[in-house]
Amino acid sequence: MSTPYPFTAIVGQDDLRLGLLLNAVSPAVGGVLVRGEKGTAKSTAVRALAALMPEVSVVPGCRFSCDPVSPDPACPDGPHAEAAGVSRAARTVELPVGASEDRLVGALDIERALSEGVKAFEPGLLADAHRGILYVDEVNLLHDHLVDLLLDAAAMGASYVEREGVSVRHAARFLLVGTMNPEEGELRPQLLDRFGLTVEVAASRDTDERVEVVRRRLAYDDDPEGFAARWAGEEGALRERIAAARALLPRVVLGDGVLRQIAATCAAFEVDGMRADIVMARTATALAAWAGREEVTADDVRQAALLALPHRRRRNPFDAPGLDEDKLDQTLDEAGPQENNDGDDQPDPDPDPDGGGDDDGGGGGGGVPPQADGDRTPPRGEGGSDSDTPSGAPGGGPDAPGRSTGAEQQPVASAEPFRTKTLSVPGLGEGAAGRRSRARTEHGRTTGARRPQGALTKLHLAATVQAAAPHQRARGRSGRGLVVRRDDLRQATREGREGNLVLFVVDASGSMAARQRMSAVKGAVLSLLLDAYQRRDKVGLVTFRGKEAEVALPPTSSVDAAASRLEALPTGGRTPLAAGLLKAHDVLRVERLRDPSRRPLLVVVTDGRATGGPEPVALAGRAGRLHRSEGTASVVVDCESGYVRLGLAGELARELGGTAVTLDELRADSIAGLVKDVTAAGRAA
């Protein structure tokens, strides 16, 4: 077994180390989510924490780590006779992103359960992590069905395996630690809320600190055991401090005054539910124990808020996590004086000397305040006109022919997003689980049965009985039980939903440059991005303007990255529509090689105009037919407005073999229709 990097040898990253240590002191805090760029010691710190955790006493031979003092009465290895426990180190169990459901919750041998009536259960990672640490690297990339199982176990402290009437339950209480790079996509709000604390990490910009990081890492790589030995003293001292804080924790007093500050802070920041209040109270108590105090102070409350609230403030994936520290200090000041009123008829006019209100923006943690709702409201022109409209536009209308398209316009804010209609890829796919298009999946409604390929995971009971029934006499059946052989077993085929690759091709040319019009277009794309986030899609962004097209964002799971690229998108110049379609074709060709099971959905946002170069309209038509020949599902969002409409977007949709929708028809509350299914190339024929 390799020697882990010592926790005390980590340079900087104070918030990261504090969040992990508070969970070591009080596991009831609920775990920690570590967000940050790659190469910032996220995984190193988590793996190093295990060496500091106190040992646990377990029942000898129990695969589920039962406590000998109070063993789990429902333990599959039980009941346990009274015996002395065996001490062992707390485990750190890593959950791989690509793990199967059976690997997470455990595997039940259906064949033996049917033929012998025996519950042959092989524990999974949740059982291994009981009373230890469950570490999920790149937790934001975890499959949805695994996230659901993880949520259930974290909420109930137990794992359940149900297979065709056979049920197994075992305890699963663990410290949940996740790391993620926000550039690769955000977490579902339900899973975010399950993490007690969150910390943001970034590489230091201090030269001396970076030098020390490199020096220590090279020394560790050259001689891991020798390096760990040099830090053994500091590791032992930290381990003793954790043990002392754990012993002190039950004696820490959480007064009514600081409890009122906690409630006022959660109310002021409008967090959902009551979990934030409870987590803040537990974190503040752990902070006091860590400092060796028996009473929680306002400083503890402030630090607890910076750790427990930022990830609970997000209302959608485009909000930046973080807290307004000025607002936090003001809230603590306003709620603080009541802390000294216990048994006093007169309020104390002086602020709490231990409070954080006198520290303007002091303390660690925090983050960038979320954007106000009004930040996305498009600017309104005066008198219905737009000052940025090119002077060469006759009639002043945004779609008037002959208007100047050479001047580049500054980016405009997007309109408010709205709920969109469902755009789906036709047919039946086999891609990653999601919520957009029909697909064969491990979860969903049962549509049939087949012989299992490999291990049996989802039994089709009726088909299995039907296959076994004709052979009962030949197999010498004498009792009531059914004689089942391996060849009789049938795997259920199920239909659910998959996530797709939604590639946006956005027209940023001069014909789209009118401020109000581009604001509405950005609002529509933002709405589709939000829909893609909710449906677990990957997204990409191609823009075209002037003489060429560019990949503004390669396909990624980070929908908020696409939104930020969209907000900064300038407009102006000619309309190289064909270049945009050909660039999209290149992106899709590469993605088919990387992930052939994920089906693409091409969303072209344009008014359909094509200018620049010889025969631009004909070239755009040929590019559209290229997508159609490869079966790419597509939809054209028609951005044309005004009294005179040329219908060019509809022509483009026909070349693509897809569907055209207007901005108004894209809204879910539109009366134009209920659901727009995208037509793949060739299906109309």
XYZ file of C-alpha atoms in Angstrom:
685
model
C 0.000 0.000 0.000
C 1.431 3.396 -1.001
C 2.219 5.973 1.670
C -0.323 8.826 1.540
C 0.806 12.421 1.390
C 0.701 13.893 4.936
C -2.234 16.196 5.633
C -0.057 18.652 7.561
C 2.354 18.946 4.611
C -0.291 20.553 2.393
C 0.646 24.175 1.697
C -2.088 26.800 2.048
C -5.704 25.793 1.221
C -6.886 26.868 4.689
C -10.603 26.605 3.910
C -10.179 23.130 2.430
C -8.281 21.830 5.443
C -10.681 23.453 7.891
C -13.760 21.970 6.183
C -12.289 18.470 6.279
C -11.110 18.800 9.892
C -14.509 20.023 11.088
C -16.075 16.902 9.620
C -13.456 14.778 11.372
C -14.396 16.466 14.651
C -18.152 16.206 14.074
C -19.281 13.770 11.357
C -22.824 15.073 11.923
C -21.826 18.223 9.980
C -22.644 16.212 6.872
C -19.564 16.078 4.677
C -17.891 18.595 2.424
C -17.916 19.451 -1.275
C -14.588 20.720 -2.619
C -14.935 22.890 -5.723
C -11.979 24.130 -7.689
C -9.740 24.027 -10.688
C -7.576 21.021 -11.481
C -4.270 20.581 -9.704
C -5.235 22.205 -6.401
C -4.650 19.233 -4.030
C -8.352 18.392 -3.700
C -7.895 14.626 -3.920
C -4.606 14.710 -2.012
C -6.215 16.407 0.998
C -9.196 14.050 1.082
C -7.038 10.924 0.918
C -4.726 12.330 3.603
C -7.668 12.879 5.975
C -8.167 9.129 6.520
C -4.873 8.856 8.432
C -6.190 11.402 10.961
C -9.545 9.750 11.611
C -9.906 7.840 14.913
C -9.990 4.073 14.716
C -13.338 2.288 14.792
C -14.298 -0.837 16.737
C -16.120 -3.459 14.641
C -17.680 -6.863 15.160
C -15.132 -9.537 14.127
C -15.976 -11.031 10.744
C -18.850 -8.617 9.994
C -18.660 -7.396 6.408
C -20.810 -4.367 7.290
C -18.621 -2.913 10.094
C -21.208 -3.236 12.851
C -20.403 -1.548 16.164
C -20.034 -4.251 18.832
C -21.638 -1.947 21.407
C -24.826 -1.513 19.329
C -24.807 -3.850 16.317
C -27.322 -3.312 13.530
C -30.266 -5.667 14.225
C -30.970 -5.916 10.468
C -27.356 -6.653 9.488
C -27.266 -9.362 6.773
C -24.365 -11.004 8.649
C -26.260 -10.924 11.948
C -27.505 -11.511 14.485
C -24.210 -10.903 16.244
C -23.351 -12.640 19.494
C -21.732 -10.591 22.239
C -18.026 -10.429 21.595
C -15.132 -8.048 22.023
C -14.719 -5.659 19.141
C -11.724 -5.397 16.865
C -10.207 -1.979 16.219
C -9.193 -0.961 12.721
C -8.466 2.257 10.861
C -11.383 4.197 9.379
C -11.734 3.438 5.693
C -11.712 5.850 2.808
C -13.780 4.267 0.040
C -13.606 5.843 -3.423
C -16.638 5.706 -5.686
C -15.556 5.719 -9.342
C -17.614 7.877 -11.703
C -18.260 4.892 -13.961
C -19.267 2.475 -11.186
C -22.266 0.217 -11.720
C -25.300 0.121 -9.461
C -24.320 -3.327 -8.171
C -20.844 -2.069 -7.283
C -22.349 0.767 -5.245
C -25.168 -0.947 -3.327
C -24.118 -4.577 -3.630
C -25.102 -7.548 -5.738
C -27.847 -10.056 -4.978
C -27.582 -13.496 -6.592
C -31.041 -13.776 -8.182
C -30.390 -17.280 -9.485
C -29.716 -18.685 -5.995
C -32.571 -16.666 -4.532
C -35.034 -18.249 -7.001
C -33.707 -21.790 -7.072
C -32.473 -22.204 -3.477
C -34.288 -19.487 -1.546
C -30.943 -18.168 -0.270
C -30.152 -14.466 0.121
C -26.626 -14.532 -1.259
C -25.591 -10.879 -0.985
C -22.218 -9.406 -1.907
C -21.742 -6.009 -0.169
C -20.999 -2.914 -2.242
C -19.126 0.307 -1.653
C -21.833 1.726 0.630
C -21.250 -1.150 3.037
C -17.480 -0.682 2.862
C -17.854 3.039 3.644
C -20.058 2.535 6.731
C -18.495 4.445 9.670
C -15.807 5.804 7.357
C -15.380 8.193 4.434
C -17.079 7.856 1.061
C -15.070 9.867 -1.441
C -16.439 10.723 -4.883
C -13.931 12.364 -7.194
C -15.574 14.355 -10.017
C -18.897 13.963 -8.231
C -20.590 16.232 -10.777
C -19.968 13.603 -13.469
C -21.656 10.791 -11.519
C -24.551 9.099 -13.323
C -28.021 10.159 -12.226
C -29.149 6.737 -11.003
C -26.056 6.482 -8.784
C -26.730 9.964 -7.442
C -30.265 8.894 -6.494
C -28.954 5.851 -4.605
C -26.343 7.988 -2.882
C -29.001 10.523 -1.828
C -31.210 7.811 -0.369
C -28.382 6.246 1.628
C -27.135 9.627 2.898
C -30.655 10.638 3.979
C -31.663 7.373 5.677
C -28.307 6.099 6.914
C -29.063 2.760 5.300
C -28.866 1.048 1.920
C -31.690 -1.039 0.471
C -31.416 -3.595 -2.314
C -34.746 -4.719 -3.768
C -34.796 -7.376 -6.485
C -38.027 -9.127 -7.467
C -39.403 -9.361 -3.940
C -36.042 -10.185 -2.340
C -34.941 -7.406 0.019
C -31.648 -6.714 1.802
C -30.985 -3.768 4.110
C -27.837 -2.700 5.936
C -26.589 0.402 7.743
C -24.641 2.936 5.669
C -23.598 6.019 7.620
C -20.555 7.718 6.204
C -18.778 11.024 5.792
C -19.547 12.104 2.231
C -16.701 14.012 0.557
C -16.896 15.082 -3.065
C -14.524 16.982 -5.304
C -15.384 18.638 -8.590
C -14.154 21.019 -11.246
C -17.009 23.494 -11.948
C -15.853 23.821 -15.573
C -17.173 20.301 -16.186
C -20.707 21.007 -15.000
C -22.646 21.656 -11.824
C -24.369 19.315 -9.398
C -28.083 18.774 -9.012
C -29.513 20.966 -6.222
C -30.681 17.869 -4.318
C -27.138 16.517 -4.095
C -25.647 19.933 -3.375
C -27.886 20.256 -0.332
C -26.693 16.885 1.009
C -23.177 18.215 1.463
C -22.933 19.985 4.797
C -20.130 22.339 3.761
C -18.559 23.587 0.568
C -15.156 25.130 0.006
C -13.680 26.824 -3.039
C -10.029 26.116 -3.811
C -7.642 27.751 -6.266
C -3.930 27.649 -6.908
C -1.946 30.258 -4.997
C -0.627 33.249 -6.930
C 2.137 33.803 -4.369
C 5.520 32.832 -5.834
C 7.072 31.661 -2.556
C 4.060 29.505 -1.742
C 4.094 27.885 -5.178
C 7.806 27.165 -4.816
C 7.179 25.445 -1.489
C 4.383 23.331 -3.002
C 6.713 22.081 -5.740
C 9.585 21.489 -3.318
C 7.469 19.345 -0.993
C 5.864 17.404 -3.803
C 9.199 16.518 -5.370
C 10.538 15.444 -1.981
C 7.512 13.203 -1.468
C 7.812 11.649 -4.930
C 11.510 10.870 -4.345
C 10.967 9.194 -0.954
C 7.318 8.868 0.204
C 8.115 7.000 3.419
C 10.965 9.313 4.407
C 8.859 12.393 3.651
C 5.957 11.044 5.736
C 8.346 10.268 8.598
C 9.510 13.900 8.667
C 5.911 15.005 9.159
C 4.967 12.282 11.640
C 5.221 14.647 14.610
C 2.842 17.210 13.123
C 0.456 14.430 12.046
C 0.405 13.001 15.569
C -0.247 16.413 17.127
C -3.113 17.066 14.716
C -4.576 13.629 15.410
C -4.505 14.356 19.152
C -6.172 17.729 18.619
C -8.986 16.066 16.663
C -9.477 13.543 19.482
C -9.533 16.336 22.068
C -12.063 18.341 20.049
C -14.272 15.259 19.706
C -14.172 14.762 23.470
C -15.005 18.433 24.079
C -17.816 18.567 21.513
C -20.649 17.283 23.797
C -19.896 20.027 26.334
C -20.039 22.929 23.854
C -22.979 25.261 24.570
C -24.995 26.701 21.702
C -26.706 29.696 23.308
C -30.044 31.152 22.287
C -28.309 34.313 21.075
C -26.083 32.611 18.532
C -28.939 30.291 17.554
C -30.964 33.397 16.726
C -28.047 34.680 14.642
C -27.986 31.394 12.724
C -31.724 31.533 12.023
C -31.557 35.201 11.017
C -28.670 34.538 8.635
C -30.432 31.648 6.893
C -33.615 33.712 6.589
C -31.736 36.750 5.257
C -30.087 34.699 2.502
C -33.363 32.932 1.652
C -31.982 29.403 1.689
C -34.477 26.612 1.045
C -35.619 24.348 3.863
C -34.187 23.983 7.356
C -31.116 21.852 6.657
C -28.926 24.965 6.388
C -29.871 26.077 9.918
C -29.051 22.657 11.340
C -25.757 22.388 9.459
C -24.722 25.888 10.545
C -25.480 25.043 14.190
C -23.420 21.837 14.016
C -20.578 23.585 12.192
C -20.441 26.453 14.677
C -20.362 23.935 17.535
C -17.525 22.020 15.849
C -15.616 25.285 15.306
C -15.849 26.072 19.025
C -14.649 22.573 19.958
C -11.799 22.849 17.450
C -10.741 26.119 19.108
C -10.931 24.482 22.559
C -13.912 26.549 23.730
C -17.102 25.407 25.434
C -19.255 28.228 24.061
C -20.124 29.190 20.498
C -19.367 32.797 19.521
C -20.531 35.085 16.727
C -17.209 34.512 14.953
C -18.043 30.802 14.834
C -21.432 31.615 13.328
C -19.838 33.822 10.682
C -17.314 31.173 9.667
C -20.040 28.509 9.664
C -22.134 30.646 7.297
C -19.216 31.031 4.871
C -18.837 27.250 4.775
C -22.459 26.091 4.885
C -24.443 28.608 2.825
C -22.748 29.454 -0.522
C -23.822 26.277 -2.330
C -27.358 26.613 -0.966
C -27.778 30.072 -2.488
C -27.874 28.903 -6.127
C -31.264 29.254 -7.752
C -30.186 28.040 -11.198
C -26.954 26.772 -12.781
C -26.062 30.272 -13.998
C -25.852 31.798 -10.516
C -22.374 32.188 -9.064
C -22.030 30.463 -5.677
C -20.988 32.645 -2.767
C -22.184 35.065 -0.128
C -22.270 38.826 0.123
C -20.037 39.221 3.173
C -21.200 42.787 3.832
C -24.781 41.537 4.047
C -23.624 38.694 6.304
C -21.916 41.101 8.709
C -24.972 43.359 8.745
C -27.269 40.424 9.515
C -25.038 39.223 12.356
C -24.900 42.767 13.775
C -28.671 43.122 13.721
C -29.255 39.749 15.381
C -26.224 39.972 17.656
C -27.400 42.240 20.524
C -30.071 39.720 21.523
C -27.261 37.350 22.477
C -26.656 39.340 25.701
C -30.305 39.804 26.747
C -30.726 36.515 28.640
C -32.107 37.449 32.034
C -31.663 41.186 31.333
C -34.554 43.629 31.248
C -32.515 46.211 29.369
C -30.819 45.460 26.046
C -27.064 45.964 25.877
C -26.383 48.924 23.576
C -22.884 47.664 22.808
C -22.381 45.040 20.129
C -21.157 41.604 21.111
C -17.384 41.869 21.561
C -17.005 38.407 20.045
C -19.192 39.221 17.049
C -18.011 39.495 13.491
C -19.898 42.692 12.740
C -16.969 45.060 13.387
C -14.790 43.194 10.900
C -15.567 44.680 7.528
C -15.268 41.735 5.188
C -12.766 39.981 7.458
C -12.383 36.235 7.742
C -11.793 33.539 5.216
C -14.089 31.869 2.758
C -16.957 33.566 1.038
C -17.185 34.124 -2.634
C -18.648 36.305 -5.330
C -22.175 37.580 -4.690
C -24.765 36.096 -7.050
C -26.007 38.339 -9.801
C -29.181 40.166 -9.065
C -32.227 39.131 -11.038
C -32.246 42.435 -12.770
C -28.840 41.853 -14.281
C -30.371 39.777 -17.055
C -33.042 42.317 -18.023
C -32.332 43.627 -21.511
C -31.806 47.372 -21.810
C -34.781 49.194 -23.222
C -34.487 51.719 -25.976
C -36.051 55.130 -25.550
C -39.182 55.751 -27.540
C -39.075 52.229 -29.010
C -35.853 52.873 -30.972
C -32.362 51.574 -30.368
C -29.387 53.891 -30.286
C -27.061 51.105 -31.498
C -29.032 50.423 -34.657
C -26.688 51.022 -37.631
C -27.367 54.319 -39.310
C -27.618 52.619 -42.675
C -30.805 50.744 -41.795
C -33.598 52.262 -43.868
C -36.862 52.466 -42.058
C -35.170 51.770 -38.737
C -36.476 48.190 -38.533
C -34.143 45.416 -37.376
C -34.934 43.281 -40.425
C -34.991 46.019 -43.011
C -33.060 44.967 -46.122
C -29.917 46.835 -47.036
C -28.975 47.755 -43.466
C -25.271 48.024 -42.636
C -23.811 44.852 -41.192
C -20.156 45.825 -40.922
C -20.074 47.512 -37.497
C -19.508 45.256 -34.494
C -21.982 45.784 -31.643
C -21.100 45.364 -27.988
C -22.583 42.347 -26.169
C -26.066 42.879 -24.804
C -27.653 41.225 -21.779
C -30.027 38.354 -22.391
C -33.724 38.531 -21.720
C -35.183 36.537 -18.835
C -35.123 32.776 -19.490
C -38.391 30.887 -19.802
C -39.578 27.290 -19.772
C -39.186 25.788 -23.232
C -40.985 23.057 -25.102
C -39.368 19.647 -25.168
C -37.042 19.125 -28.107
C -36.126 15.461 -28.492
C -34.230 13.184 -30.850
C -36.521 10.648 -32.575
C -36.030 6.916 -32.376
C -34.655 4.806 -29.542
C -31.119 5.469 -28.338
C -28.720 3.749 -25.973
C -26.828 6.727 -24.576
C -26.083 7.895 -21.050
C -29.060 8.159 -18.726
C -30.775 11.534 -18.852
C -34.172 13.136 -19.349
C -34.505 14.086 -22.988
C -34.965 11.365 -25.638
C -36.285 7.803 -25.527
C -33.598 5.168 -24.943
C -32.936 1.649 -23.722
C -31.746 2.098 -20.144
C -31.252 0.184 -16.905
C -34.132 2.114 -15.356
C -37.576 2.844 -16.707
C -40.648 0.930 -17.799
C -40.255 -2.713 -18.771
C -40.798 -3.301 -22.484
C -39.652 -6.900 -22.968
C -37.142 -9.607 -22.065
C -33.942 -11.113 -23.450
C -31.241 -13.537 -22.433
C -28.745 -11.846 -20.097
C -25.396 -10.812 -21.493
C -23.063 -11.141 -18.529
C -24.379 -10.747 -14.966
C -28.147 -10.620 -14.519
C -29.161 -7.208 -13.156
C -32.900 -6.793 -13.842
C -34.884 -10.037 -13.760
C -37.990 -10.415 -15.933
C -39.845 -12.820 -13.649
C -42.703 -13.789 -15.970
C -40.373 -14.545 -18.880
C -38.079 -16.562 -16.590
C -40.963 -18.685 -15.296
C -42.248 -19.155 -18.832
C -38.811 -20.370 -19.960
C -38.418 -22.762 -17.013
C -41.970 -24.199 -16.911
C -41.733 -26.695 -19.848
C -38.673 -28.410 -18.313
C -39.941 -29.141 -14.796
C -40.788 -32.814 -15.373
C -37.491 -33.501 -17.153
C -35.617 -31.871 -14.262
C -37.306 -34.142 -11.750
C -39.317 -31.517 -9.921
C -41.010 -33.116 -6.909
C -41.821 -30.276 -4.528
C -43.551 -26.924 -4.782
C -40.452 -24.988 -5.752
C -39.612 -24.179 -9.356
C -36.416 -25.739 -10.691
C -34.592 -22.851 -12.390
C -31.411 -23.158 -14.410
C -29.096 -20.438 -15.666
C -30.443 -20.780 -19.211
C -33.963 -19.967 -17.987
C -33.097 -16.524 -16.630
C -34.333 -13.555 -18.629
C -33.120 -9.986 -18.395
C -35.776 -7.278 -18.479
C -35.352 -4.706 -21.241
C -36.407 -1.252 -20.132
C -37.086 2.044 -21.763
C -36.272 5.350 -20.153
C -34.662 8.623 -21.179
C -31.160 9.531 -22.280
C -29.122 12.704 -22.287
C -28.045 14.076 -25.658
C -25.353 16.334 -27.030
C -27.129 19.614 -27.741
C -24.950 21.666 -30.094
C -26.029 25.291 -30.464
C -25.115 27.111 -33.684
C -25.836 30.783 -33.040
C -25.971 33.498 -35.690
C -24.076 36.547 -34.352
C -23.989 38.477 -37.621
C -25.151 42.014 -38.333
C -28.649 40.872 -39.310
C -29.097 39.819 -35.664
C -27.465 42.904 -34.191
C -30.519 44.940 -33.173
C -30.231 45.231 -29.378
C -33.748 44.141 -28.452
C -33.682 41.324 -30.958
C -30.342 39.880 -29.858
C -31.426 40.147 -26.230
C -34.482 38.002 -27.007
C -32.324 35.519 -28.931
C -29.892 35.206 -26.037
C -32.812 34.733 -23.670
C -34.107 31.888 -25.843
C -30.705 30.166 -25.991
C -30.296 30.660 -22.247
C -33.679 28.996 -21.761
C -32.597 26.048 -23.900
C -29.353 25.814 -21.922
C -31.311 25.682 -18.679
C -33.482 22.955 -20.191
C -30.315 21.056 -21.205
C -29.007 21.312 -17.635
C -32.218 19.863 -16.243
C -32.204 17.039 -18.789
C -28.541 16.054 -18.136
C -27.289 16.914 -21.623
C -23.856 17.847 -22.814
C -23.808 21.185 -24.622
C -21.571 22.922 -27.137
C -21.644 26.366 -28.737
C -20.662 27.372 -32.272
C -21.041 30.985 -33.379
C -20.658 32.535 -36.817
C -20.223 36.135 -37.928
C -18.038 38.165 -40.269
C -16.055 35.769 -42.454
C -15.899 32.615 -40.337
C -17.340 30.433 -37.596
C -15.693 29.451 -34.330
C -16.248 26.925 -31.557
C -17.041 29.216 -28.643
C -17.346 26.211 -26.310
C -16.405 22.592 -27.092
C -18.961 19.994 -25.940
C -19.032 19.924 -22.155
C -21.314 19.190 -19.206
C -20.800 22.732 -17.909
C -23.956 24.538 -18.946
C -23.006 27.640 -16.986
C -19.787 27.903 -19.028
C -21.923 27.990 -22.173
C -24.109 30.688 -20.610
C -21.101 32.868 -19.793
C -19.790 32.526 -23.382
C -23.227 33.496 -24.652
C -23.415 36.609 -22.493
C -20.077 37.858 -23.861
C -21.042 37.238 -27.495
C -20.689 40.366 -29.706
C -22.580 40.789 -32.977
C -21.906 42.354 -36.349
C -20.556 41.599 -39.786
C -21.796 39.344 -42.566
C -23.599 36.022 -42.164
C -21.412 33.009 -43.018
C -24.206 30.504 -42.378
C -22.486 27.712 -44.307
C -19.315 28.155 -42.247
C -21.332 27.761 -39.049
C -22.994 24.559 -40.259
C -19.696 23.089 -41.475
C -17.976 23.922 -38.189
C -20.828 22.177 -36.371
C -20.354 19.160 -38.638
C -16.677 18.977 -37.637
C -17.570 19.150 -33.932
C -20.174 16.388 -34.238
C -17.812 14.171 -36.240
C -15.219 14.290 -33.449
C -17.824 13.733 -30.734
C -19.198 10.656 -32.523
C -15.746 9.126 -32.238
C -15.416 10.047 -28.573
C -18.887 9.010 -27.456
C -20.723 7.092 -30.201
C -23.699 6.224 -27.997
C -24.623 9.863 -27.234
C -26.923 11.098 -29.992
C -26.639 14.736 -31.073
C -29.308 17.404 -31.394
C -28.375 20.370 -33.581
C -30.060 23.658 -32.607
C -29.477 26.425 -35.175
C -30.485 29.887 -33.964
C -30.728 32.232 -36.961
C -33.006 34.274 -39.203
C -31.845 32.132 -42.134
C -29.991 34.852 -44.022
C -26.704 33.883 -45.694
C -24.291 36.492 -47.059
C -20.636 36.683 -48.015
C -18.702 34.732 -50.606
C -19.962 33.222 -53.877
C -23.447 31.644 -53.769
C -23.788 31.789 -49.961
C -27.386 30.510 -49.966
C -26.572 27.486 -52.129
C -23.514 26.682 -50.026
C -25.584 26.848 -46.832
C -28.101 24.473 -48.406
C -25.380 21.958 -49.229
C -24.040 22.182 -45.671
C -27.531 21.539 -44.355
C -27.969 18.487 -46.564
C -24.645 17.158 -45.255
C -26.105 17.055 -41.738
C -29.275 15.480 -43.106
C -27.346 12.716 -44.899
C -25.732 11.691 -41.592
C -29.056 11.492 -39.766
C -28.425 14.408 -37.402
C -31.611 15.506 -35.654
C -31.995 19.269 -35.912
C -34.226 22.203 -35.107
C -33.991 25.755 -36.418
C -35.054 28.531 -34.073
C -36.394 31.192 -36.443
C -35.340 34.621 -35.167
C -36.871 36.605 -38.043
C -39.166 39.399 -36.918
C -41.025 42.316 -38.400
C -43.959 42.621 -40.779
C -42.127 41.287 -43.813
C -40.818 37.743 -43.372
C -38.742 35.921 -45.961
C -39.128 32.433 -44.460
C -35.442 31.622 -44.925
C -35.205 29.752 -41.595
C -37.948 27.393 -42.735
C -36.033 26.701 -45.942
C -32.923 25.931 -43.902
C -34.911 23.531 -41.685
C -36.071 21.649 -44.783
C -32.487 21.349 -46.026
C -31.472 19.988 -42.615
C -34.420 17.616 -42.546
C -35.490 19.129 -39.249
C -38.133 21.388 -37.755
C -38.414 25.176 -37.587
C -39.891 26.933 -34.552
C -40.255 30.632 -33.890
C -39.174 32.247 -30.657
C -42.818 32.434 -29.565
C -43.447 28.763 -30.383
C -40.414 27.781 -28.308
C -42.165 28.760 -25.095
C -43.800 25.915 -23.177
C -46.881 28.030 -22.494
C -47.363 28.838 -26.177
C -50.662 27.766 -27.750
C -48.861 26.823 -30.964
C -48.509 23.204 -29.823
C -47.542 20.951 -26.950
C -44.284 19.164 -27.834
C -42.038 19.661 -30.858
C -40.342 16.407 -31.808
C -37.364 16.969 -34.034
C -37.521 15.042 -37.295
C -34.307 13.251 -38.213
C -32.952 13.275 -41.721
C -34.675 10.808 -43.966
C -37.564 10.033 -41.595
C -39.956 12.245 -43.487
C -39.306 10.163 -46.575
